[in-house]
Short mmCIF file of C-alpha atoms and ligand atoms in Angstrom, two decimals:
data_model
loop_
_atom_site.label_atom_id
_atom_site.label_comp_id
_atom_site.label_asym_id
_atom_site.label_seq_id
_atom_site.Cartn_x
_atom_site.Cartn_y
_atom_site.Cartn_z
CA UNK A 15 0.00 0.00 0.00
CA UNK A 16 1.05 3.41 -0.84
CA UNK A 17 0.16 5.54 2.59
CA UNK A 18 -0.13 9.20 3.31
CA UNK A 19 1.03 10.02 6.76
CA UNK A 20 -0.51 13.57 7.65
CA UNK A 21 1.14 14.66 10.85
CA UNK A 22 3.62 12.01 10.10
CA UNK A 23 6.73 14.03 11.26
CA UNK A 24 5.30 14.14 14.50
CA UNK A 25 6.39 11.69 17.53
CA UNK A 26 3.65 8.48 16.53
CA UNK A 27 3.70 9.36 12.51
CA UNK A 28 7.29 9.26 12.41
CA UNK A 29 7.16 5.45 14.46
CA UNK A 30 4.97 4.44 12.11
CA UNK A 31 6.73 5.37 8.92
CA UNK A 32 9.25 3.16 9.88
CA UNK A 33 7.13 0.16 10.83
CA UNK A 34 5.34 0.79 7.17
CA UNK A 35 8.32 1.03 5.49
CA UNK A 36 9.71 -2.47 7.38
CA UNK A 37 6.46 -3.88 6.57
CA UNK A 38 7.03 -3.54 2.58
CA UNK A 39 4.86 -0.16 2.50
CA UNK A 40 5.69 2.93 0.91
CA UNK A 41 4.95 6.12 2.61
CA UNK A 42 4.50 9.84 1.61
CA UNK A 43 4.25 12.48 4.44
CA UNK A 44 1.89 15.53 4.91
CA UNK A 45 3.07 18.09 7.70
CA UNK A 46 3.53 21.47 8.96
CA UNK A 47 6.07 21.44 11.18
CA UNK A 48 4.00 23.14 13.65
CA UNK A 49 4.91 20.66 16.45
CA UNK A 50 7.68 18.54 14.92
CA UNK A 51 10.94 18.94 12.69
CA UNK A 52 11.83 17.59 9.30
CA UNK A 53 14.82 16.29 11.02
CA UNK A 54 12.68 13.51 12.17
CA UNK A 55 11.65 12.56 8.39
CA UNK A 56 15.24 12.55 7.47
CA UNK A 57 16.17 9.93 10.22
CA UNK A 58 13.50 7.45 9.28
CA UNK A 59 14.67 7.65 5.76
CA UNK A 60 18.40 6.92 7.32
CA UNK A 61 17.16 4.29 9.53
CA UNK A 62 15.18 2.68 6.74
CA UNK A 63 16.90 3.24 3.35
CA UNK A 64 13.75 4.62 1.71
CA UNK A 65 13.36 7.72 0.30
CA UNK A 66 10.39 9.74 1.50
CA UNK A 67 8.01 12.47 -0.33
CA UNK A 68 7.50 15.50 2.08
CA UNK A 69 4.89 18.14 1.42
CA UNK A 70 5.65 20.88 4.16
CA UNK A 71 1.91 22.05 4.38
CA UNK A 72 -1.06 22.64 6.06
CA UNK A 73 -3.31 19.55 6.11
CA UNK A 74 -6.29 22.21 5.88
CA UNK A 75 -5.43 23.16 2.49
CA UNK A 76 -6.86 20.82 -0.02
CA UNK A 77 -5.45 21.89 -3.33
CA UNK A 78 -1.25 21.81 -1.63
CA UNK A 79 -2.69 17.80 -0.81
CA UNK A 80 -4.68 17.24 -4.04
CA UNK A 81 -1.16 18.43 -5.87
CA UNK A 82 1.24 16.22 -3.82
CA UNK A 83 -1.81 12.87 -3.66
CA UNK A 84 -1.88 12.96 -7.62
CA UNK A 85 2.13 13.90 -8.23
CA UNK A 86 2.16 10.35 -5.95
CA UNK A 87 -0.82 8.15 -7.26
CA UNK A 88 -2.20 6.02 -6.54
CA UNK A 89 -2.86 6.30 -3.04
CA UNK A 90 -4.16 3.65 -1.37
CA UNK A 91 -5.07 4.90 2.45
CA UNK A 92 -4.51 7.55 4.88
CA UNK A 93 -2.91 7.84 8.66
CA UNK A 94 -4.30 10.72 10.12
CA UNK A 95 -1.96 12.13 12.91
CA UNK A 96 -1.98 15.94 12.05
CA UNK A 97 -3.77 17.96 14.78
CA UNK A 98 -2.91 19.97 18.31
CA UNK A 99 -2.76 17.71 21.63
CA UNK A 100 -2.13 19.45 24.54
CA UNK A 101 -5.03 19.21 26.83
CA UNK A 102 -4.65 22.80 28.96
CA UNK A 103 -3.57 24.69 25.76
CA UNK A 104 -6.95 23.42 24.10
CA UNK A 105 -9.07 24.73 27.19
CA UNK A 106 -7.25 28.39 26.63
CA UNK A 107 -7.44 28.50 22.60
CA UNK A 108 -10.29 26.65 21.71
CA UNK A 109 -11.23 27.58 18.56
CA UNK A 110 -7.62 27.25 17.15
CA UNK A 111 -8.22 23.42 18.18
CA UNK A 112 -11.88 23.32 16.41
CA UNK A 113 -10.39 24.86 14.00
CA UNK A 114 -7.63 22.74 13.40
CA UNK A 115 -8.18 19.29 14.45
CA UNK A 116 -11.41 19.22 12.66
CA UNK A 117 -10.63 21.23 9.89
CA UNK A 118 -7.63 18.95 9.28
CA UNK A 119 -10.15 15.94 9.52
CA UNK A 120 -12.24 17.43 7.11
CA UNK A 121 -9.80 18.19 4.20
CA UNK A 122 -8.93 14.52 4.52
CA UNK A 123 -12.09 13.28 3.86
CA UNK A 124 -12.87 15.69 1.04
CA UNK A 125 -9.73 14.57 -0.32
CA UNK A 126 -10.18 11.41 -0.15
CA UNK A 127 -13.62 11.81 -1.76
CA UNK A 128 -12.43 13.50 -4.44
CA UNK A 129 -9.04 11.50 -5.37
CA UNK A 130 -11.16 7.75 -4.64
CA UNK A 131 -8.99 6.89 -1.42
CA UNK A 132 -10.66 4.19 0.27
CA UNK A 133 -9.03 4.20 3.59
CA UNK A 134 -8.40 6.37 6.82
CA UNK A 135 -7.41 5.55 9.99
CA UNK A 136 -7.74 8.28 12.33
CA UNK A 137 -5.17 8.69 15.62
CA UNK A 138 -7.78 8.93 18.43
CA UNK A 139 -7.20 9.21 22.32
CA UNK A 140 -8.37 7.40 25.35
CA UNK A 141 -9.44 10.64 26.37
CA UNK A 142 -12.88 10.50 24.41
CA UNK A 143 -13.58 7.87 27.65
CA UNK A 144 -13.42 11.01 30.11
CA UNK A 145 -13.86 9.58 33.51
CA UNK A 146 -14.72 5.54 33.62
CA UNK A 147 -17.54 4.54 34.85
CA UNK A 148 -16.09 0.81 35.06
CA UNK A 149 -12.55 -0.89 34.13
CA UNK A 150 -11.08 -1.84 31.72
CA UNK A 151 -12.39 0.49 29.26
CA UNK A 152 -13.48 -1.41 26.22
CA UNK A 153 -14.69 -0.14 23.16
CA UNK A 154 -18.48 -0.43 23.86
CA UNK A 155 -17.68 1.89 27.21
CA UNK A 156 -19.72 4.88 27.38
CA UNK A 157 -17.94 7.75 25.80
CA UNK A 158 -17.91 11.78 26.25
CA UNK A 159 -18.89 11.53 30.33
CA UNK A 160 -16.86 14.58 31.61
CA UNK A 161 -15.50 15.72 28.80
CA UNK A 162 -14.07 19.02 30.19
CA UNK A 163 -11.46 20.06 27.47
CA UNK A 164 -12.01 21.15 23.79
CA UNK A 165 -9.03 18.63 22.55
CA UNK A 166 -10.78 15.95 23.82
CA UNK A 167 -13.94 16.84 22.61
CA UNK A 168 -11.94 17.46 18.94
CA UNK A 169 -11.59 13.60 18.82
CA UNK A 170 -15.07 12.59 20.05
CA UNK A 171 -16.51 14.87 17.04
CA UNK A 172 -13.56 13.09 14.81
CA UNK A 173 -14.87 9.71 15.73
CA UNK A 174 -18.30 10.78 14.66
CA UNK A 175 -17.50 12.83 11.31
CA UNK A 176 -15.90 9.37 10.62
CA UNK A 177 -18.75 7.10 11.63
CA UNK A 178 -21.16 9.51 9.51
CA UNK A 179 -18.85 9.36 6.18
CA UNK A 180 -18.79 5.12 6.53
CA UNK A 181 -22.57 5.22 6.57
CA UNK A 182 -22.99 7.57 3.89
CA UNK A 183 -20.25 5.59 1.50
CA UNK A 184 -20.77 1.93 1.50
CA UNK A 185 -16.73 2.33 0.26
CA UNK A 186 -15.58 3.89 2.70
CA UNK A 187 -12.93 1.68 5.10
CA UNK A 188 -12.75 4.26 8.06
CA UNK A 189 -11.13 3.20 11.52
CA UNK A 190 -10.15 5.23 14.96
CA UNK A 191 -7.76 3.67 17.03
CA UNK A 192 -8.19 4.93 20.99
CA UNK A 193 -4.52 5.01 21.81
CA UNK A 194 -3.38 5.30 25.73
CA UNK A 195 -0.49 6.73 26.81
CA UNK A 196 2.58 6.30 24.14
CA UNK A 197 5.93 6.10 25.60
CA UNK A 198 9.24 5.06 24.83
CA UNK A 199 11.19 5.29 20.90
CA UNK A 200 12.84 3.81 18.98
CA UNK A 201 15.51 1.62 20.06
CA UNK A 202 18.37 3.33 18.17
CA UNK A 203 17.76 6.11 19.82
CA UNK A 204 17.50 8.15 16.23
CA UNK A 205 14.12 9.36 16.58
CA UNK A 206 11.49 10.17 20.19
CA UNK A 207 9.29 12.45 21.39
CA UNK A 208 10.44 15.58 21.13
CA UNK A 209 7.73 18.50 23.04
CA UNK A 210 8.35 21.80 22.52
CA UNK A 211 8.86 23.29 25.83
CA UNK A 212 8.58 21.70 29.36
CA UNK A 213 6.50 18.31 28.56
CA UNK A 214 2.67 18.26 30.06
CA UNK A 215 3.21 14.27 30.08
CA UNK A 216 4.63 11.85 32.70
CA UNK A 217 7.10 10.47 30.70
CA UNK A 218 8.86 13.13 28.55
CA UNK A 219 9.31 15.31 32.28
CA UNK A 220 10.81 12.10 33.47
CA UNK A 221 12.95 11.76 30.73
CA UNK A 222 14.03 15.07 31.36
CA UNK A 223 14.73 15.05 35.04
CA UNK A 224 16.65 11.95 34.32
CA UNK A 225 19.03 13.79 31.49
CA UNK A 226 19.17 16.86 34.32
CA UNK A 227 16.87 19.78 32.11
CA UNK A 228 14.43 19.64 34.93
CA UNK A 229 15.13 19.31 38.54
CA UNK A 230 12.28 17.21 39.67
CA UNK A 231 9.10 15.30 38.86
CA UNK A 232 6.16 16.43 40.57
CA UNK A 233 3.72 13.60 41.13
CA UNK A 234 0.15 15.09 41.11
CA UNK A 235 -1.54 13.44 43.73
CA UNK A 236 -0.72 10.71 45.76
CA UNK A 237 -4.38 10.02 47.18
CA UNK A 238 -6.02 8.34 44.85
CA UNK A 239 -7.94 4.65 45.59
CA UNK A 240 -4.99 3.31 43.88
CA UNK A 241 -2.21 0.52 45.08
CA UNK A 242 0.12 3.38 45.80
CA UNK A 243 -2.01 6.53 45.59
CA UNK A 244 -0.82 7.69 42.46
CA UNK A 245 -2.49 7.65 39.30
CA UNK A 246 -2.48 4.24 37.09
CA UNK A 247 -2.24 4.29 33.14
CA UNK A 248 -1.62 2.27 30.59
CA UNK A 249 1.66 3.11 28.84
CA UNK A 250 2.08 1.61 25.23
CA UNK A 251 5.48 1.04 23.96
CA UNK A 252 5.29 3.63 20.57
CA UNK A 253 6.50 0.73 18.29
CA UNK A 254 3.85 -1.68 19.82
CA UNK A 255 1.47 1.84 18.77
CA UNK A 256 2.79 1.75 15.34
CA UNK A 257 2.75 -2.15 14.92
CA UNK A 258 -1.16 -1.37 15.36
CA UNK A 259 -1.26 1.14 12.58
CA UNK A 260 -0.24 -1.32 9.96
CA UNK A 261 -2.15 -3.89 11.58
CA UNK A 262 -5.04 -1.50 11.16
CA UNK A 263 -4.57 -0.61 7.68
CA UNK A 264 -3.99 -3.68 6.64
CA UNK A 265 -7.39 -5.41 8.12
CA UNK A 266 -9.48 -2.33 7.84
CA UNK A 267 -12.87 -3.38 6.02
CA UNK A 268 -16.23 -0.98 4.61
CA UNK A 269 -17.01 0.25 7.56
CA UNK A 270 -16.50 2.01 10.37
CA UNK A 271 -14.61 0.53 13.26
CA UNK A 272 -12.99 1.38 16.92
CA UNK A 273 -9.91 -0.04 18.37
CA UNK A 274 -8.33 0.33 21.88
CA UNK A 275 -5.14 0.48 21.73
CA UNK A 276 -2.87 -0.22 25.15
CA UNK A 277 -1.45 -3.42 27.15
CA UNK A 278 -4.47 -3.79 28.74
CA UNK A 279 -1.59 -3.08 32.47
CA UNK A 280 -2.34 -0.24 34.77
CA UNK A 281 0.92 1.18 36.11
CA UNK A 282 1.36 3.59 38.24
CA UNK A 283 3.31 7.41 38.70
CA UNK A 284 5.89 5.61 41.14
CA UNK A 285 6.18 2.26 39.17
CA UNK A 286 7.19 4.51 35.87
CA UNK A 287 9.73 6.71 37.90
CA UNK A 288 10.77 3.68 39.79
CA UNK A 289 11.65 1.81 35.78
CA UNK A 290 12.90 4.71 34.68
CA UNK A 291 15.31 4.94 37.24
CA UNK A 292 16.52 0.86 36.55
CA UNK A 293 16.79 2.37 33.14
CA UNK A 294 18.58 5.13 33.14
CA UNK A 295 20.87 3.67 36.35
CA UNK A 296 20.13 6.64 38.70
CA UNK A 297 17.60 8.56 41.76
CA UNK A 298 14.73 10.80 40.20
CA UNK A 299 14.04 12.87 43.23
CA UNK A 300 10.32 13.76 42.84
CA UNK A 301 8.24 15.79 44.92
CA UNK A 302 4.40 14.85 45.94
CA UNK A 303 1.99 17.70 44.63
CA UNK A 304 -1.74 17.98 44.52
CA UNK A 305 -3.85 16.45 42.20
CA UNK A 306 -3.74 17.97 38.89
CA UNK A 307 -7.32 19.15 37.53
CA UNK A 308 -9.21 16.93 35.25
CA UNK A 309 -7.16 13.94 35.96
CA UNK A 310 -8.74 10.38 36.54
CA UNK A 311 -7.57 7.82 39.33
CA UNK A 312 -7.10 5.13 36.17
CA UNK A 313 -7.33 4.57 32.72
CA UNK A 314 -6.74 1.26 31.36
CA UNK A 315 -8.13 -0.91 28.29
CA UNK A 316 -9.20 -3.93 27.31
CA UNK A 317 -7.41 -4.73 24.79
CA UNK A 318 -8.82 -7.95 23.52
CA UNK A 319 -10.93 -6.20 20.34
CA UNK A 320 -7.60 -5.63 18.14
CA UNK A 321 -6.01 -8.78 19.39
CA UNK A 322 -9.38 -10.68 17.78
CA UNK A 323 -9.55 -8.75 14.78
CA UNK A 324 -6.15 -7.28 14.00
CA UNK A 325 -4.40 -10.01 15.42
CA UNK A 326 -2.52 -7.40 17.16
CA UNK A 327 -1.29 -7.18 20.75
CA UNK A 328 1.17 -5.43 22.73
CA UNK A 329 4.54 -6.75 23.76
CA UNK A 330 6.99 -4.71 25.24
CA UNK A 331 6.86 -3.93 28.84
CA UNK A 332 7.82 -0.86 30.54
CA UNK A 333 10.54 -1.43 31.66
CA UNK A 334 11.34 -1.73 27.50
CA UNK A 335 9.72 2.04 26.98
CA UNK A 336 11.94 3.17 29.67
CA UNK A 337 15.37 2.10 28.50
CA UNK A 338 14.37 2.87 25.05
CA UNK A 339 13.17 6.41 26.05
CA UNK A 340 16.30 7.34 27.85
CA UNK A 341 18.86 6.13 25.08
CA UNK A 342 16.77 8.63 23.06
CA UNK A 343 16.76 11.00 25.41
CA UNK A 344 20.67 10.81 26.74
CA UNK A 345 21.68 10.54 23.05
CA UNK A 346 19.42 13.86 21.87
CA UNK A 347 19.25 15.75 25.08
CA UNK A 348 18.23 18.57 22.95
CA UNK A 349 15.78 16.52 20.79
CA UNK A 350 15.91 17.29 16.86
CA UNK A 351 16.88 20.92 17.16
CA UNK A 352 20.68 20.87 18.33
CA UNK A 353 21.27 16.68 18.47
P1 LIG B 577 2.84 15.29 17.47
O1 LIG B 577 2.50 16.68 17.81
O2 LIG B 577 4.24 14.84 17.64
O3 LIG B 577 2.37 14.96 15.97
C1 LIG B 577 1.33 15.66 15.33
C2 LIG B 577 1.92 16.22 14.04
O4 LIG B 577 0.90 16.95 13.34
C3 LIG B 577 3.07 17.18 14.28
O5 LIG B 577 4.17 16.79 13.50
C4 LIG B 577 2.52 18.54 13.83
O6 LIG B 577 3.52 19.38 13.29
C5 LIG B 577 1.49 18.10 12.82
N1 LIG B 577 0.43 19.08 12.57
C6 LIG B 577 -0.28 19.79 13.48
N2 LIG B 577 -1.18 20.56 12.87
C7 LIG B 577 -1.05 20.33 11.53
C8 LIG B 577 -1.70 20.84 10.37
N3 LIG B 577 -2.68 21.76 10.45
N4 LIG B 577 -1.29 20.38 9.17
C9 LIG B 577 -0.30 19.47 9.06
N5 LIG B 577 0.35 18.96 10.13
C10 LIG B 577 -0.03 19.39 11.34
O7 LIG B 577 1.86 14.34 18.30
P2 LIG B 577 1.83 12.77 18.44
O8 LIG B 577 2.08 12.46 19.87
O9 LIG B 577 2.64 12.13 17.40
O10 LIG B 577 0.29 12.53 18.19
C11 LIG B 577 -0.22 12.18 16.92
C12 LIG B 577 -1.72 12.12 16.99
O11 LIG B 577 -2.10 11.18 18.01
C13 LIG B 577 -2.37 13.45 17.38
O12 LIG B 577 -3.57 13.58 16.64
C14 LIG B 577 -2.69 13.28 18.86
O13 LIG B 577 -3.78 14.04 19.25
C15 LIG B 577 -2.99 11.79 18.93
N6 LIG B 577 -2.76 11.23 20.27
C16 LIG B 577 -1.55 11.38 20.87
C17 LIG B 577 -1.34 10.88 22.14
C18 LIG B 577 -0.01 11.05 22.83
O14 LIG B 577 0.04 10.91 24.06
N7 LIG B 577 1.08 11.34 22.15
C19 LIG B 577 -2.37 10.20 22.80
C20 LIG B 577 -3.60 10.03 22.14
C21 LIG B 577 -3.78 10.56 20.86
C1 LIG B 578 -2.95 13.32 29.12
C2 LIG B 578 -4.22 14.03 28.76
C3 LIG B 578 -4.98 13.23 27.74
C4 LIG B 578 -4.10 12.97 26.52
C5 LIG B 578 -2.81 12.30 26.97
C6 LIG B 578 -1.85 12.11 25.84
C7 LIG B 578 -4.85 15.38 30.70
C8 LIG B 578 -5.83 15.54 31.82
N1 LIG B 578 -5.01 14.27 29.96
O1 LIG B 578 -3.31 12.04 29.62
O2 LIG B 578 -6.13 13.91 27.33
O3 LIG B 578 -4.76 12.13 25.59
O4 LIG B 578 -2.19 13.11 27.97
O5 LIG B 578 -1.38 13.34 25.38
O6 LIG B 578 -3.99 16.20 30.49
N2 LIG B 578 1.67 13.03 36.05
C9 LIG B 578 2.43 13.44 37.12
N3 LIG B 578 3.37 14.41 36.91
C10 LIG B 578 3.58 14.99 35.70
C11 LIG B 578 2.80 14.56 34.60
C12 LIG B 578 1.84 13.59 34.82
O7 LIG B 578 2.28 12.94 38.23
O8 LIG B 578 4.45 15.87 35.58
C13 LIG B 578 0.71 11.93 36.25
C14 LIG B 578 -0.73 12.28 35.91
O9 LIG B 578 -1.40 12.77 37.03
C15 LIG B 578 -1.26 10.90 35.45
C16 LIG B 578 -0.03 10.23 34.83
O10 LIG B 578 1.10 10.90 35.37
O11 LIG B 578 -1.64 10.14 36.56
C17 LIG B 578 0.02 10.32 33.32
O12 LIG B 578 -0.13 11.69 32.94
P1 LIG B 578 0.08 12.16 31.42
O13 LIG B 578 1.32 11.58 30.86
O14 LIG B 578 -0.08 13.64 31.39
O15 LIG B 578 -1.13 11.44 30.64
P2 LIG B 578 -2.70 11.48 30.95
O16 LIG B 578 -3.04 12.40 32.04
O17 LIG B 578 -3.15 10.07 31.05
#
């Protein structure tokens, strides 16, 4: 399959161009640079041999992808990665994320239309869960309950645009995959997660406490009716993430269809810090804060939907996502910008 990746410079597209590629895929890439570099393109095509097309543009403007689709045909399906994702950003700027997330959505799908590509897959979060009622979250688990934040909300209206457009084109082959919480890169260290600024997640601070940028982690919350207080999640290993792209693409029927993907293993705040220190061979002092607004005690799937139908499951523990995120992170302490 020929595949456009829009966002696909970005931390999970650039994963996944390299599982395509290993897979016997080709890959073209869609991206704006907003949130990522075209270093990051570069190094797949090192670490892979292949030689990808890059379209440095705005996934809202359909004539720049209509241009770069036909000087590439055929194309066979689309990963759609390209949006904003940081949760208290989208609660200040809300219509930039409206704007964005669902305006990049959109231009997809009328491209798509238009150029007869069968095929999306859509990067959605575990977020559109909100607070669980009940655990593990499947995929029939009620969605949108305390939805407080515009980003999230950006995916739950995603997932529906998508659902509608299935049922409206018997063709259509749409599918959103519910990640968790990616961690870890790749294990030469070549390409990561790279956030601009001082990370909002767990494991890019820890990464960066570890490497000495920041001086502590601060653990929101240590009262929760959890084994240690502190909140559980399920961290996916980002190659085990991109594994379930191809599986995804390469399964995807008419239709619309959901698919959680995590290990299915709730780990805590302590339990990460604690592997991250066995990885990276040293203390990460850490300092007990309040709870952080909008958080949940847990959030972990069941996993058993993609296993049955994708014949995909996680592997790597993480411990894995640890070591794998510190090599990346000792060897680019800087990221892409000044490696
Ligand atoms: P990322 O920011 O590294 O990647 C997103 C990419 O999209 C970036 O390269 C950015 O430059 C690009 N982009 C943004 N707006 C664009 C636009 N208008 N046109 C073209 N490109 C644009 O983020 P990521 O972690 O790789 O996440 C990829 C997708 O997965 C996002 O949609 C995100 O919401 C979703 N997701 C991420 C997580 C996570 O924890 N990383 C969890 C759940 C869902
Ligand atoms: C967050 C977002 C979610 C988004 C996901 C991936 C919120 C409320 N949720 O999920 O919508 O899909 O990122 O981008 O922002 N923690 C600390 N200290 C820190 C950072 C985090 O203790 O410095 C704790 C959190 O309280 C949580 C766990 O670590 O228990 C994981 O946090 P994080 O990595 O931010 O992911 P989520 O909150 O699950």
């Amino acid at each position: 399959m020929r595949v456009l990746l829009a966002g696909g410079a970005g931390y999970i597209g650039a994963h996944t161009a390299v599982a395509l590629l290993e897979a016997g895929h080709d890959v073209l890439v869609v991206d704006d640079l907003s949130n990522s570099s075209a270093e990051a393109v570069a190094r797949v095509e090192q670490l892979t041999g292949a030689k990808i097309p890059f379209l440095a543009a705005d996934a809202r403007d359909v004539d720049a992808l209509t241009a770069f689709v036909r000087t590439h045909a055929p194309v066979d399906a689309v990963i759609h990665f390209a949006g904003l994702k940081a949760v208290g950003e989208s609660v200040a700027e809300p219509v930039r994320y409206y704007d964005v997330n669902i305006g990049t959505s959109i231009a997809i799908l009328k491209l798509m239309a238009a150029e007869g590509i069968p095929t999306i897959v859509f990067s959605s979060s575990a977020t559109v869960y909100g607070a669980p009622e009940t655990l593990p979250l499947s995929e029939e688990s009620p969605t949108g309950i305390d939805l407080t934040n515009p980003y999230g909300k950006t995916k739950r209206m995603i997932e529906e645009i998508l659902k509608d457009a299935a049922a409206a084109d018997p063709a259509l082959r749409a599918v959103s995959l519910r990640y968790f919480n990616p961690v870890g890169a790749h294990p030469s260290g070549r390409i990561g997660e790279d956030p601009a600024g001082v990370p909002n997640n767990l494991m890019p601070y820890v990464a960066r406490v570890a490497v000495g940028a920041l001086d502590r982690v601060g653990v929101f919350g240590d009262d929760y009716d959890t084994p240690d207080g502190t909140g559980q999640r399920d961290y996916i290993h980002v190659l085990d993430l991109a594994a379930g792209h191809v599986a995804a693409l390469e399964h995807a029927r008419e239709g619309y269809e959901i698919y959680n993907l995590g290990t299915g293993t709730p780990v805590t705040v302590l339990e990460l810090i604690a592997a991250f220190e066995r990885a990276a061979g040293k203390k990460i002092p850490r300092e007990i804060l309040p709870r952080r607004a909008g958080d949940v005690a847990a959030s972990y799937c069941d996993p058993s939907k993609a296993q049955r139908e994708l014949g995909w499951t996680a592997t790597r523990t993480i411990d894995e996502a640890c070591r794998d995120s510190w090599n990346w992170q000792s060897n680019n302490p800087n990221g892409y910008a000044r490696a």
